[in-house]
CSV table of C-alpha atoms and ligand atoms in Angstrom, one decimal:
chain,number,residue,atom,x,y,z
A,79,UNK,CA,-218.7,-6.3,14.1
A,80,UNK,CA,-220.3,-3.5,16.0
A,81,UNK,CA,-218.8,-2.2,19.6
A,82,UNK,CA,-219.4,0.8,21.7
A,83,UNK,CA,-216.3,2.9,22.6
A,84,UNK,CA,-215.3,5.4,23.9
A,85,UNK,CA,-211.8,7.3,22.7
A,86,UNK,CA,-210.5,9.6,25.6
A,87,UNK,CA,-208.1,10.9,23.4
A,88,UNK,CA,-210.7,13.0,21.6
A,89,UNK,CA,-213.1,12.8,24.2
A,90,UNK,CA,-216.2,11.0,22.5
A,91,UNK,CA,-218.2,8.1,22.4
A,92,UNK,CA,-219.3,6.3,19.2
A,93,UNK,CA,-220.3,2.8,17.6
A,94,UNK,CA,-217.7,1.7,15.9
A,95,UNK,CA,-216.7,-1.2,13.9
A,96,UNK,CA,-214.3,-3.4,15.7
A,97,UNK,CA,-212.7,-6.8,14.5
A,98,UNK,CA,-214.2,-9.6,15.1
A,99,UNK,CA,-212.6,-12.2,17.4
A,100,UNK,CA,-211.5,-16.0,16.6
A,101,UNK,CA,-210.8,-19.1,18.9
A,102,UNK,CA,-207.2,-19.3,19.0
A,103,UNK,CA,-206.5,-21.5,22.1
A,104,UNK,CA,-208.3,-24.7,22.7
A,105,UNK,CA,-209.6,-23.5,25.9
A,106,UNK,CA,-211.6,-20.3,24.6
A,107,UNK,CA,-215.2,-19.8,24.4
A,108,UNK,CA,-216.5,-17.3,21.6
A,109,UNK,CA,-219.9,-15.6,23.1
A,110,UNK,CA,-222.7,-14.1,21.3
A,111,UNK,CA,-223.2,-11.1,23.6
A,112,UNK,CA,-226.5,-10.4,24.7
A,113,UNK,CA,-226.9,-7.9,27.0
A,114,UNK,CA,-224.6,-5.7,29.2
A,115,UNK,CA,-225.5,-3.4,32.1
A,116,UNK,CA,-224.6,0.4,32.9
A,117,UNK,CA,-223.2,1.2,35.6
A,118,UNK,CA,-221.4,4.4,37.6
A,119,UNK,CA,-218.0,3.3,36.8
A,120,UNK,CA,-219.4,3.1,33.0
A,121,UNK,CA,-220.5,6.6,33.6
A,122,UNK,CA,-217.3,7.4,35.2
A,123,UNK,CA,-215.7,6.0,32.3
A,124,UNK,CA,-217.5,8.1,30.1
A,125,UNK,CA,-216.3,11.4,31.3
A,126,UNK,CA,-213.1,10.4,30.6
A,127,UNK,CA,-211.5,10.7,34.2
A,128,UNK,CA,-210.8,6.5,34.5
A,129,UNK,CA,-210.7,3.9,32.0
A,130,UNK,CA,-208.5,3.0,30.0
A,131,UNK,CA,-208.1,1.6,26.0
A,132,UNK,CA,-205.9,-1.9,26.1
A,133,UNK,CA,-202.2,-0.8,24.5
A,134,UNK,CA,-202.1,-0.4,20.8
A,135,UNK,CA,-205.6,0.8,20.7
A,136,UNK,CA,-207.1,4.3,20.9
A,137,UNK,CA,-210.4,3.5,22.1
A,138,UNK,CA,-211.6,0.9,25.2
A,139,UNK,CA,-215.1,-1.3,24.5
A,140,UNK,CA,-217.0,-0.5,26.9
A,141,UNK,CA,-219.0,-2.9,28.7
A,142,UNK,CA,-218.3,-5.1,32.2
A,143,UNK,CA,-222.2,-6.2,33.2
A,144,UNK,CA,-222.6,-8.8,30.8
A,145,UNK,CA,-224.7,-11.9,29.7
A,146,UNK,CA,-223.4,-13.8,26.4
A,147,UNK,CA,-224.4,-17.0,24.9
A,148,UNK,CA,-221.5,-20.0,24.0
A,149,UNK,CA,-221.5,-20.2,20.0
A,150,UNK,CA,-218.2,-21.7,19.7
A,151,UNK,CA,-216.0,-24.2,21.7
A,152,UNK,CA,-212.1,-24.9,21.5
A,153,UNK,CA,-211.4,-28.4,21.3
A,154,UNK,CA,-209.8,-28.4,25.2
A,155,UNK,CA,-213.3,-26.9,26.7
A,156,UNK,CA,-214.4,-29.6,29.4
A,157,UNK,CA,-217.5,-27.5,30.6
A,158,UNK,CA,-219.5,-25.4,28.2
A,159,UNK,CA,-221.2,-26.2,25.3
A,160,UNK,CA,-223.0,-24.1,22.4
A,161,UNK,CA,-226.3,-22.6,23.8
A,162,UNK,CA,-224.8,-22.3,27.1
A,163,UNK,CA,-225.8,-18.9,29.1
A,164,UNK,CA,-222.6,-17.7,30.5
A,165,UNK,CA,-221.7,-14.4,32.8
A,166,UNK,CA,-218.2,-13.8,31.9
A,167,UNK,CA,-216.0,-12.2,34.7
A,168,UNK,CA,-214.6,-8.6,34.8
A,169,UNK,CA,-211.0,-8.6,35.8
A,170,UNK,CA,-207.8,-10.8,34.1
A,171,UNK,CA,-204.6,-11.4,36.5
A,172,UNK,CA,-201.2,-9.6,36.4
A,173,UNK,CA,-198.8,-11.4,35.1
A,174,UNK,CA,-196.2,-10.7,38.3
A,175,UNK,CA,-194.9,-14.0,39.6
A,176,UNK,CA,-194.6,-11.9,43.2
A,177,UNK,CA,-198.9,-11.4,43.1
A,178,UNK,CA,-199.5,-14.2,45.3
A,179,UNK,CA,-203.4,-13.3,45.0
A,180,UNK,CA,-203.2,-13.5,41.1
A,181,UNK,CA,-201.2,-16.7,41.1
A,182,UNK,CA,-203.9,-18.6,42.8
A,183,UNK,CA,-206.9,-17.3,40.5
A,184,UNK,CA,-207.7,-14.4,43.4
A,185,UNK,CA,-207.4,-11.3,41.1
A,186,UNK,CA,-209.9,-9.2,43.1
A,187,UNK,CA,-207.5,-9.1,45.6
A,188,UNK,CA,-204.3,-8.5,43.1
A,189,UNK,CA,-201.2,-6.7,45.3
A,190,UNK,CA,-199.9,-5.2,41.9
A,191,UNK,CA,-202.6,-3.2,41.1
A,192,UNK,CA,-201.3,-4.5,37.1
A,193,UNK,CA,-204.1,-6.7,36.7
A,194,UNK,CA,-206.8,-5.7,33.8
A,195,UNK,CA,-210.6,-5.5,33.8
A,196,UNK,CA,-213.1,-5.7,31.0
A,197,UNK,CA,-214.6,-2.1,29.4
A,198,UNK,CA,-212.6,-1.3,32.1
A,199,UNK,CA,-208.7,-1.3,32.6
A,200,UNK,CA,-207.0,-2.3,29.2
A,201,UNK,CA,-209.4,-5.0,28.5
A,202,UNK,CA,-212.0,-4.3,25.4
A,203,UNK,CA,-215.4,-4.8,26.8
A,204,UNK,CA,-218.5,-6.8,26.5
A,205,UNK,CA,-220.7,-3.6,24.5
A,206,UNK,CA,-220.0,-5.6,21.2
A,207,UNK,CA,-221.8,-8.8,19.2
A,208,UNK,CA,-219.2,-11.4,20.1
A,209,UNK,CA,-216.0,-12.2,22.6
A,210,UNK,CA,-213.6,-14.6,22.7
A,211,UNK,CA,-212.2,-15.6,26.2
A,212,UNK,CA,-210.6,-18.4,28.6
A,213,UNK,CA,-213.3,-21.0,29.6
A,214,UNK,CA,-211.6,-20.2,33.3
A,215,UNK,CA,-213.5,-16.8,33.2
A,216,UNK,CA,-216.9,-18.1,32.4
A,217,UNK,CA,-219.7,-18.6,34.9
A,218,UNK,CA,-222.3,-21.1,33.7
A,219,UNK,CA,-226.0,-19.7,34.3
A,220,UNK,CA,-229.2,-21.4,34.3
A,221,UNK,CA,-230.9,-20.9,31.1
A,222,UNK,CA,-234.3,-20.0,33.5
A,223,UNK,CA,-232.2,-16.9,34.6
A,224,UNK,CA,-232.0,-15.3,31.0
A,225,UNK,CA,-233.7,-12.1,31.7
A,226,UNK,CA,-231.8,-11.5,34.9
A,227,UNK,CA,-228.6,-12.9,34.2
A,228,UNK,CA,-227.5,-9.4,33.4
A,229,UNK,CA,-227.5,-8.4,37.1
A,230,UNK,CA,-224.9,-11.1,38.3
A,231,UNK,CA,-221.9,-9.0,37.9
A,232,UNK,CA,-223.1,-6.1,40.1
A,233,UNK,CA,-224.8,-8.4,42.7
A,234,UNK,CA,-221.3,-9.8,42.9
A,235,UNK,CA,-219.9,-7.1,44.3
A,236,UNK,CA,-222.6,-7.4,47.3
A,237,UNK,CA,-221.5,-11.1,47.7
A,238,UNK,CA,-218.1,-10.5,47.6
A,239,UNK,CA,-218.9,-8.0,50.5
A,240,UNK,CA,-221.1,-10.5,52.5
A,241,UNK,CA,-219.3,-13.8,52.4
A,242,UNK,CA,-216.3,-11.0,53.5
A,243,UNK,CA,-218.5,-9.4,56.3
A,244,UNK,CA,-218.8,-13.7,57.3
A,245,UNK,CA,-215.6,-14.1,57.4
A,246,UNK,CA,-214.4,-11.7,59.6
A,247,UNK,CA,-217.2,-11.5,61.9
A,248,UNK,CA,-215.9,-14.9,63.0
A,249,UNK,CA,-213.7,-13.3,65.4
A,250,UNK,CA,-217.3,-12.8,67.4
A,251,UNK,CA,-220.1,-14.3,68.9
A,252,UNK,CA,-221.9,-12.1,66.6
A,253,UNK,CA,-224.4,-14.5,64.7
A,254,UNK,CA,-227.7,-15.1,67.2
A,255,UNK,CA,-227.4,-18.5,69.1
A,256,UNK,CA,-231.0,-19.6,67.5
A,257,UNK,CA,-230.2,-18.2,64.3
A,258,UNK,CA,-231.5,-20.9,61.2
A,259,UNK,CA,-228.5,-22.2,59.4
A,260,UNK,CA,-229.9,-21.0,56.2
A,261,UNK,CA,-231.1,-17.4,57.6
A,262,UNK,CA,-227.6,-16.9,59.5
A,263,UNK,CA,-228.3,-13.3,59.9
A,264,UNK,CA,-231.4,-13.3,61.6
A,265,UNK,CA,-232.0,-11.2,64.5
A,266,UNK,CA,-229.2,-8.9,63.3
A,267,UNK,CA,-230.0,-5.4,61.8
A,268,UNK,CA,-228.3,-4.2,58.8
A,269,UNK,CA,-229.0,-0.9,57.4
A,270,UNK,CA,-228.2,-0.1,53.5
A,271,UNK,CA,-226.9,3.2,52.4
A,272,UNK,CA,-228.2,4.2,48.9
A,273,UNK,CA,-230.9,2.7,47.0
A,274,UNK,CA,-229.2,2.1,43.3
A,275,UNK,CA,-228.8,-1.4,42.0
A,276,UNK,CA,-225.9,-2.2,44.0
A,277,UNK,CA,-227.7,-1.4,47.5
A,278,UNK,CA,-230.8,-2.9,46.1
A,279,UNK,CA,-229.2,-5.9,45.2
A,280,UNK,CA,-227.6,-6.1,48.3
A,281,UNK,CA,-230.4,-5.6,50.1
A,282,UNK,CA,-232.1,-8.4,48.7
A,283,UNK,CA,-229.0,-10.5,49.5
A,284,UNK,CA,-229.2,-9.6,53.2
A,285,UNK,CA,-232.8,-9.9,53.7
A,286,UNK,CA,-232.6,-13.5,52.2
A,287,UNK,CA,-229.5,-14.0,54.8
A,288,UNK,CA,-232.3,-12.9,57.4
A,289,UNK,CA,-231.7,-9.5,58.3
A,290,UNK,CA,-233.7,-7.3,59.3
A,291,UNK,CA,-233.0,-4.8,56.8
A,292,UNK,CA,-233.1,-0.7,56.4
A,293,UNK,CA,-233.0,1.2,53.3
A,294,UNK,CA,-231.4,4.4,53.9
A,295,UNK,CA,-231.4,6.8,50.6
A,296,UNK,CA,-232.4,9.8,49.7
A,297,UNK,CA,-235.5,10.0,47.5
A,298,UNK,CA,-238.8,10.7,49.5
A,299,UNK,CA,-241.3,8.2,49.0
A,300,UNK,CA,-243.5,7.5,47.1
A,301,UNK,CA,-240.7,6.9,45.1
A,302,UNK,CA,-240.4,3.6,42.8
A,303,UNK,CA,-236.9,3.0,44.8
A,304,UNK,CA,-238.7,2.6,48.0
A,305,UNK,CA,-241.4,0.5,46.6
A,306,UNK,CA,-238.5,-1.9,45.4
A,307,UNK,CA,-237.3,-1.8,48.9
A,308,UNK,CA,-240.8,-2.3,50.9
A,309,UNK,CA,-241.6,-4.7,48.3
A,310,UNK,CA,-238.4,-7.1,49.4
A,311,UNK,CA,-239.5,-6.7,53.0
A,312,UNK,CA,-237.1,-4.2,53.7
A,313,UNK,CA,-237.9,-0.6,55.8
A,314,UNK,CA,-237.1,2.4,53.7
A,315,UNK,CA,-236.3,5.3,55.5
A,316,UNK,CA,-235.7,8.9,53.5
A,317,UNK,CA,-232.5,10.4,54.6
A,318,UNK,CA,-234.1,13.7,53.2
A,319,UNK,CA,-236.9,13.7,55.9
A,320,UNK,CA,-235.2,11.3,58.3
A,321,UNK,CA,-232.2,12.7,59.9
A,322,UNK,CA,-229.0,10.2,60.4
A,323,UNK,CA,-229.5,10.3,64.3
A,324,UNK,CA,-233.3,9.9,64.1
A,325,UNK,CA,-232.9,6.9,61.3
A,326,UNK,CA,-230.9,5.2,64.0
A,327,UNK,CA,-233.0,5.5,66.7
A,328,UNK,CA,-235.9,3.9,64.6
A,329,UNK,CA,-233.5,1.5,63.6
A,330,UNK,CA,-232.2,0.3,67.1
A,331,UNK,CA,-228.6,-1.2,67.4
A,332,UNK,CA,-226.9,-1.9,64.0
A,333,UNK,CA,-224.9,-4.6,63.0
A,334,UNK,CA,-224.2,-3.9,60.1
A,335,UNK,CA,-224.1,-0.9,57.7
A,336,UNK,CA,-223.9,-2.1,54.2
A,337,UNK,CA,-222.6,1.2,51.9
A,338,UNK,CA,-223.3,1.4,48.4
A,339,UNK,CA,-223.7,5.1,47.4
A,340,UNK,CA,-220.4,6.4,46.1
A,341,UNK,CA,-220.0,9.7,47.8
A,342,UNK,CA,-218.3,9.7,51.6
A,343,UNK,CA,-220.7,12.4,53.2
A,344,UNK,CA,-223.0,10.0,54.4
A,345,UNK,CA,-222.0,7.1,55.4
A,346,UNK,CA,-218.7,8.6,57.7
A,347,UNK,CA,-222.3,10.4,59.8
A,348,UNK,CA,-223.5,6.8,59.6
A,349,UNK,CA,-220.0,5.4,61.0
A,350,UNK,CA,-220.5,7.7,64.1
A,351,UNK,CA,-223.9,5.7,65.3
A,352,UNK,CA,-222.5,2.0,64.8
A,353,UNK,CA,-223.0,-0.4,67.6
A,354,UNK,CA,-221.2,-2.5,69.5
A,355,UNK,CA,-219.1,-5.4,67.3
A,356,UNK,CA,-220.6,-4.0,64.5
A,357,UNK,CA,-219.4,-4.3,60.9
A,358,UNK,CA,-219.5,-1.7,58.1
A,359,UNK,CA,-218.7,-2.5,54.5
A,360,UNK,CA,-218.1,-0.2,51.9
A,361,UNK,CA,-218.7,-0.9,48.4
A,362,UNK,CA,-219.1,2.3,46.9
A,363,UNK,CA,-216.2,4.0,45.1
A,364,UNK,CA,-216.2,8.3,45.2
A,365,UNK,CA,-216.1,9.8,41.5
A,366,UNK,CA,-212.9,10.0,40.5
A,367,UNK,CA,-212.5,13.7,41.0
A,368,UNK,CA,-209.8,16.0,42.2
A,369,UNK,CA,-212.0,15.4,45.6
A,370,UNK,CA,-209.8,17.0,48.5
A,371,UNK,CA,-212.1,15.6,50.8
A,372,UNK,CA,-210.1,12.9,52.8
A,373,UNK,CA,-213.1,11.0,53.1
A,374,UNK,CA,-213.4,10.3,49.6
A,375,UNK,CA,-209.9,9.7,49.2
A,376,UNK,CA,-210.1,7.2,52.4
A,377,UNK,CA,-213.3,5.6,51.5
A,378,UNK,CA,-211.8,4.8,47.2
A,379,UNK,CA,-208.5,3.5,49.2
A,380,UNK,CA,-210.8,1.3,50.9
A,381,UNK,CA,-213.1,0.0,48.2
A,382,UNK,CA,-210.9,-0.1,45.9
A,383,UNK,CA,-207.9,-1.6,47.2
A,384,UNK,CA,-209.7,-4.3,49.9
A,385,UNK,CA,-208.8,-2.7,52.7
A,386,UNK,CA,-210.3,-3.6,56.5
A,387,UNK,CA,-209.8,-1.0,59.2
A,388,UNK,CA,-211.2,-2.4,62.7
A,389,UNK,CA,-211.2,-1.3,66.3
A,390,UNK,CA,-210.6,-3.9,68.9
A,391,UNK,CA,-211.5,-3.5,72.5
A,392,UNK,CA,-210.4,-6.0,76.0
A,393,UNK,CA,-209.0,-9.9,75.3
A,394,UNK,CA,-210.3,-13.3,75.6
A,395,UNK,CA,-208.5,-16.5,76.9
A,396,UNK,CA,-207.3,-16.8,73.6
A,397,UNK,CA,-205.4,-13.5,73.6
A,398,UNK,CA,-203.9,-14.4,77.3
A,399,UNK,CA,-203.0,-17.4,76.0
A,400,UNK,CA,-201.2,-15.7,73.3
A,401,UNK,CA,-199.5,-13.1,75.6
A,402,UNK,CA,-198.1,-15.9,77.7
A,403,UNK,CA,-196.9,-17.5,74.7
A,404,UNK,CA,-195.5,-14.0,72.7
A,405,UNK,CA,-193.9,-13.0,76.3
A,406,UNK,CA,-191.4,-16.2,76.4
A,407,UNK,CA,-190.6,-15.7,73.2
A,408,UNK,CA,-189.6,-12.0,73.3
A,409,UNK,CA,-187.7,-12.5,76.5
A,410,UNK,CA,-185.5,-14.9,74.7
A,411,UNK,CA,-185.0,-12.7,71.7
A,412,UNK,CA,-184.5,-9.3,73.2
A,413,UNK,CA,-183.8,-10.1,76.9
A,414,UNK,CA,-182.9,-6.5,77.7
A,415,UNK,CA,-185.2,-5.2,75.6
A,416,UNK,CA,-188.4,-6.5,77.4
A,417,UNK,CA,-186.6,-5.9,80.6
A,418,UNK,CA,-186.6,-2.4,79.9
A,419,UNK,CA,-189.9,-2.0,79.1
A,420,UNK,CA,-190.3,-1.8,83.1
A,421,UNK,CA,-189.0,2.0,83.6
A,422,UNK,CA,-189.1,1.9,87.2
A,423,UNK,CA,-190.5,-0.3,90.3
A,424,UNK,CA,-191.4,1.6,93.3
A,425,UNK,CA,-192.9,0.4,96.8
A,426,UNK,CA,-196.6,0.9,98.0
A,427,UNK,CA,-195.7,3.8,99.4
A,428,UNK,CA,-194.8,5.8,96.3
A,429,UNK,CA,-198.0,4.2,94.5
A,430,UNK,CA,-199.4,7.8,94.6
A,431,UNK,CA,-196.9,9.4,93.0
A,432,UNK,CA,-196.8,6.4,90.4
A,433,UNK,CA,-200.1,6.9,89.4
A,434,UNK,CA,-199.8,10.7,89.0
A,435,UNK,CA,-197.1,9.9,86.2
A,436,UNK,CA,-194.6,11.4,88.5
A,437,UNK,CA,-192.0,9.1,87.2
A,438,UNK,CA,-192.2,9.4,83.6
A,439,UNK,CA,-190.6,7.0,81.7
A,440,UNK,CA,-192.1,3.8,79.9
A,441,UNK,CA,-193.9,1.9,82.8
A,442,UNK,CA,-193.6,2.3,86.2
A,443,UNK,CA,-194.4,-0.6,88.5
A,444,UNK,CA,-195.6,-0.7,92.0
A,445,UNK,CA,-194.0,-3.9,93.7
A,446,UNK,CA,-196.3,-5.1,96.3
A,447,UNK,CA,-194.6,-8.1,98.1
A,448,UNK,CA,-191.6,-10.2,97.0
B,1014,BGC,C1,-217.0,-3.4,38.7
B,1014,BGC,C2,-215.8,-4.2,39.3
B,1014,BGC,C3,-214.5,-3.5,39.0
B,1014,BGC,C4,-214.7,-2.1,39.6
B,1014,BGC,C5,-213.4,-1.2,39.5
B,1014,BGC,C6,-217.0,-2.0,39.2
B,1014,BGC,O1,-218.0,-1.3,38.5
B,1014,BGC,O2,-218.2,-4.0,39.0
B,1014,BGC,O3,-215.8,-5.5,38.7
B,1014,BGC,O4,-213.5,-4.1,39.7
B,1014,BGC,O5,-215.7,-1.4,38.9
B,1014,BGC,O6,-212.9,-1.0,38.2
């Protein structure tokens, strides 16, 4: 059958014939590919930088942004049928008993870094007529969807990022008291960065959650990328003609800065203008370049190994609680230990001095009575 690969050995990228797959467990599905996206990690791919071919093969299928159509069951498969519309997944557990993320079906978040992806990471790709996989990595779609179905896999990655940006913006009172339950992010401001399918996508995602959402990229309207953005309801602002500082002050306080551009340049100016309890998600992964910019190196640490990096500021009742709790428990562990801690205690009367740092040492305390 027909496949598009790319060998990195000799550099190129051709249509090739590759074999043809066959059901050889009763839980695989054999799909009739139908269409598969492009992406910048395809492009990446394709200058030969990242990627790579599964072992014993010279060449990698390319191809992670797919739609298929069932043609075949195993006799185990409890949920698809021939005709069904299926998204198939990208990435394929490690196989280390120690990857407690892989073991319960939660590769995105492997801890190996063995795990393998689709037209991506030792994995052929879905850039061919027909794939045979695990019913486990198939995603059912209605068949009403068949002309967009193709755009699941990269609006994943801005769900992912969302139900994420939920999760940990539990900590805080951060949704709006009157906020609809199905519009949980109304009232909050979220600016994208970028305006490629990614940030689009996502975009569309947030505006349906209910925020009030910016589109920061750079093409000056009128542009068709801004169109797409007005026409979701979202405000486009040109980074070209809008400077980062002025963009925030038309935007007011943000909440949230959703990033899906790729290079660092941007969005670390961005990070210098976030408000207060604000969240900023990073989606984007720097080309894979000898960059010496430790931005880019940061920001592909952070994409692409799940990273969070938050500042914290004062404590609740929760947190005192806590101390009270944590303090007992450290005196009886390392009695001397949190004894020490306390440097020096000195009377009212040598306060002053205390607060000059006169005493050095860890922590000076000023007894006041008792
Ligand atoms: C894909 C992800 C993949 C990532 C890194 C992205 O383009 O959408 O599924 O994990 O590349 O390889």
């Amino acid at each position: 059958m027909r496949a598009i690969a790319i060998f990195p050995e000799e550099k190129s990228i051709k249509l090739i014939e590759h074999e043809a797959p066959h059901i050889t467990s009763p839980t695989q599905v054999k799909l009739r590919m139908l269409e598969v996206g492009v992406c910048g990690t395809d492009k990446e791919i394709c200058t030969f930088k990242f990627g790579a071919p599964p072992p014993d093969y010279n060449y990698l299928v390319m191809g992670h942004e797919a739609v298929g159509e069932v043609v075949e069951v195993g006799a185990g498969v409890q949920t698809l049928k021939p005709g069904d519309l299926v998204v198939p997944t990208v990435r394929r557990p490690c196989h280390d008993p120690s990857c407690r993320a892989c073991a319960v079906a939660r590769q995105d978040f492997c801890y190996t870094g063995a795990y393998t992806e689709y037209g991506i990471k030792a994995q052929h790709g879905y850039m061919t007529e027909f794939v045979v996989d695990d019913e486990q990595y198939m995603h059912l779609v209605p068949q009403e969807l068949r002309g967009v179905a193709v755009l699941t896999e990269p609006l994943t990655i801005a769900e992912k990022a969302l139900l994420q940006v939920w999760a940990m913006q539990q900590r805080l009172p951060w949704q709006m008291p009157d906020a609809p339950a199905d519009q949980p992010g109304k009232g909050l401001k979220a600016v994208v960065l970028g305006a490629g399918p990614i940030s689009l996508l996502g975009s569309m995602a947030l505006i349906v959650a209910g925020f009030d959402t910016y589109v920061y990229s750079r093409s000056v309207p009128p542009h068709p990328k801004a169109e797409l953005a007005e026409a979701i309801g979202a405000t486009y602002i040109s980074s070209q003609t809008t400077p980062v500082a002025a963009m925030v002050k038309q935007v007011g306080n943000i909440d949230l800065v959703y990033e899906g551009l790729g290079g660092s340049a941007l969005p670390f100016e961005v990070m210098n203008y976030l408000g207060r309890n604000a969240i900023f998600a990073f989606t984007g992964v720097p080309a894979f370049t000898t960059s010496t910019q430790t931005t880019d190196r940061l920001m592909s640490r952070l994409v692409g190994m799940n990273q969070v990096v938050f500042g914290t500021v004062n404590a609740g009742n929760d947190a005192f609680a806590a101390a009270i709790r944590d303090l007992s428990v450290f005196t009886q562990r390392w009695p001397d230990v949190v004894q020490s801690l306390i440097s020096k205690r000195v009377p009212m009367e040598n306060a002053p001095d205390a607060l000059l740092g006169k005493y050095g040492g860890i922590k000076t305390v000023v007894t006041i009575s008792g």
